């Protein structure tokens, strides 16, 4: 019954927590700046917005590459610990959804 009133984590925060747990298992607390690669893919209806999405990500300072199978990989250097990163990924998710794209998450290559 008490679980009914507990605030649920946003989907991005739950995904972020899972990836941070993997980092923590390797002794990384996520506070250090590292290369973070995000991924996004279009829905069939969102494909026409690829140029808009590409421009948005470039303006935000991401380094873009086209992902295999469609979509983009976009990279930045930052820490992944804390609420600031959760807000960041939530904003990406919402912005991309507005153009009918799906935010697929992030990874830290080589970590």
GROMACS .gro file of C-alpha atoms in nm:
model
  111
    1UNK     CA    1   0.000   0.000   0.000
    2UNK     CA    2   0.280   0.242   0.079
    3UNK     CA    3   0.419   0.197  -0.270
    4UNK     CA    4   0.110   0.365  -0.410
    5UNK     CA    5   0.226   0.703  -0.285
    6UNK     CA    6   0.590   0.671  -0.375
    7UNK     CA    7   0.700   0.897  -0.658
    8UNK     CA    8   0.800   0.698  -0.965
    9UNK     CA    9   1.123   0.770  -1.144
   10UNK     CA   10   1.103   0.917  -1.490
   11UNK     CA   11   1.196   0.660  -1.757
   12UNK     CA   12   1.518   0.844  -1.840
   13UNK     CA   13   1.621   0.862  -1.474
   14UNK     CA   14   1.564   0.488  -1.430
   15UNK     CA   15   1.772   0.419  -1.742
   16UNK     CA   16   2.040   0.662  -1.622
   17UNK     CA   17   2.047   0.496  -1.279
   18UNK     CA   18   2.093   0.154  -1.440
   19UNK     CA   19   2.388   0.274  -1.649
   20UNK     CA   20   2.540   0.457  -1.351
   21UNK     CA   21   2.510   0.133  -1.150
   22UNK     CA   22   2.713  -0.043  -1.420
   23UNK     CA   23   2.977   0.230  -1.395
   24UNK     CA   24   2.976   0.207  -1.013
   25UNK     CA   25   3.034  -0.168  -1.034
   26UNK     CA   26   3.361  -0.079  -1.210
   27UNK     CA   27   3.453   0.177  -0.945
   28UNK     CA   28   3.336   0.485  -1.139
   29UNK     CA   29   3.105   0.723  -0.950
   30UNK     CA   30   3.011   0.919  -1.264
   31UNK     CA   31   3.134   1.255  -1.135
   32UNK     CA   32   3.432   1.282  -1.368
   33UNK     CA   33   3.399   1.433  -1.713
   34UNK     CA   34   3.398   1.169  -1.982
   35UNK     CA   35   3.280   1.116  -2.340
   36UNK     CA   36   2.904   1.053  -2.343
   37UNK     CA   37   2.745   0.931  -2.665
   38UNK     CA   38   2.368   0.965  -2.696
   39UNK     CA   39   2.154   0.799  -2.964
   40UNK     CA   40   1.829   0.897  -3.131
   41UNK     CA   41   1.622   0.734  -3.403
   42UNK     CA   42   1.326   0.865  -3.601
   43UNK     CA   43   0.981   0.717  -3.610
   44UNK     CA   44   0.854   0.661  -3.964
   45UNK     CA   45   0.674   0.996  -3.941
   46UNK     CA   46   0.977   1.167  -3.786
   47UNK     CA   47   1.215   1.087  -4.070
   48UNK     CA   48   1.117   1.410  -4.247
   49UNK     CA   49   1.246   1.608  -3.944
   50UNK     CA   50   1.604   1.479  -3.969
   51UNK     CA   51   1.744   1.817  -4.074
   52UNK     CA   52   1.566   1.994  -3.787
   53UNK     CA   53   1.696   1.740  -3.536
   54UNK     CA   54   2.046   1.763  -3.679
   55UNK     CA   55   2.040   2.144  -3.655
   56UNK     CA   56   1.903   2.133  -3.298
   57UNK     CA   57   2.179   1.897  -3.183
   58UNK     CA   58   2.449   2.101  -3.356
   59UNK     CA   59   2.324   2.422  -3.194
   60UNK     CA   60   2.334   2.246  -2.856
   61UNK     CA   61   2.704   2.175  -2.920
   62UNK     CA   62   2.689   1.801  -2.980
   63UNK     CA   63   2.925   1.629  -3.221
   64UNK     CA   64   2.701   1.435  -3.460
   65UNK     CA   65   2.748   1.124  -3.665
   66UNK     CA   66   2.489   0.929  -3.856
   67UNK     CA   67   2.409   0.604  -3.682
   68UNK     CA   68   2.400   0.273  -3.862
   69UNK     CA   69   2.039   0.186  -3.938
   70UNK     CA   70   1.924   0.548  -3.927
   71UNK     CA   71   1.925   0.822  -3.672
   72UNK     CA   72   2.212   0.997  -3.505
   73UNK     CA   73   2.477   0.939  -3.246
   74UNK     CA   74   2.566   1.265  -3.077
   75UNK     CA   75   2.849   1.312  -2.833
   76UNK     CA   76   2.953   1.549  -2.558
   77UNK     CA   77   3.202   1.558  -2.272
   78UNK     CA   78   3.038   1.575  -1.929
   79UNK     CA   79   2.975   1.401  -1.598
   80UNK     CA   80   2.684   1.159  -1.577
   81UNK     CA   81   2.621   1.171  -1.202
   82UNK     CA   82   2.335   1.356  -1.042
   83UNK     CA   83   2.009   1.527  -1.111
   84UNK     CA   84   2.163   1.771  -1.360
   85UNK     CA   85   2.234   1.486  -1.600
   86UNK     CA   86   1.885   1.341  -1.547
   87UNK     CA   87   1.731   1.678  -1.635
   88UNK     CA   88   1.959   1.698  -1.940
   89UNK     CA   89   1.851   1.359  -2.076
   90UNK     CA   90   1.486   1.435  -2.000
   91UNK     CA   91   1.510   1.758  -2.199
   92UNK     CA   92   1.668   1.571  -2.490
   93UNK     CA   93   1.393   1.309  -2.476
   94UNK     CA   94   1.116   1.569  -2.479
   95UNK     CA   95   1.270   1.781  -2.755
   96UNK     CA   96   1.327   1.480  -2.980
   97UNK     CA   97   0.976   1.345  -2.914
   98UNK     CA   98   0.840   1.677  -3.040
   99UNK     CA   99   0.994   1.597  -3.379
  100UNK     CA  100   0.877   1.235  -3.359
  101UNK     CA  101   1.220   1.101  -3.276
  102UNK     CA  102   1.305   0.861  -2.998
  103UNK     CA  103   1.585   0.924  -2.751
  104UNK     CA  104   1.751   0.583  -2.721
  105UNK     CA  105   1.983   0.661  -2.430
  106UNK     CA  106   2.355   0.704  -2.380
  107UNK     CA  107   2.678   0.519  -2.323
  108UNK     CA  108   3.036   0.595  -2.229
  109UNK     CA  109   3.266   0.431  -2.484
  110UNK     CA  110   3.580   0.282  -2.337
  111UNK     CA  111   3.455   0.298  -1.977
   0.00000   0.00000   0.00000
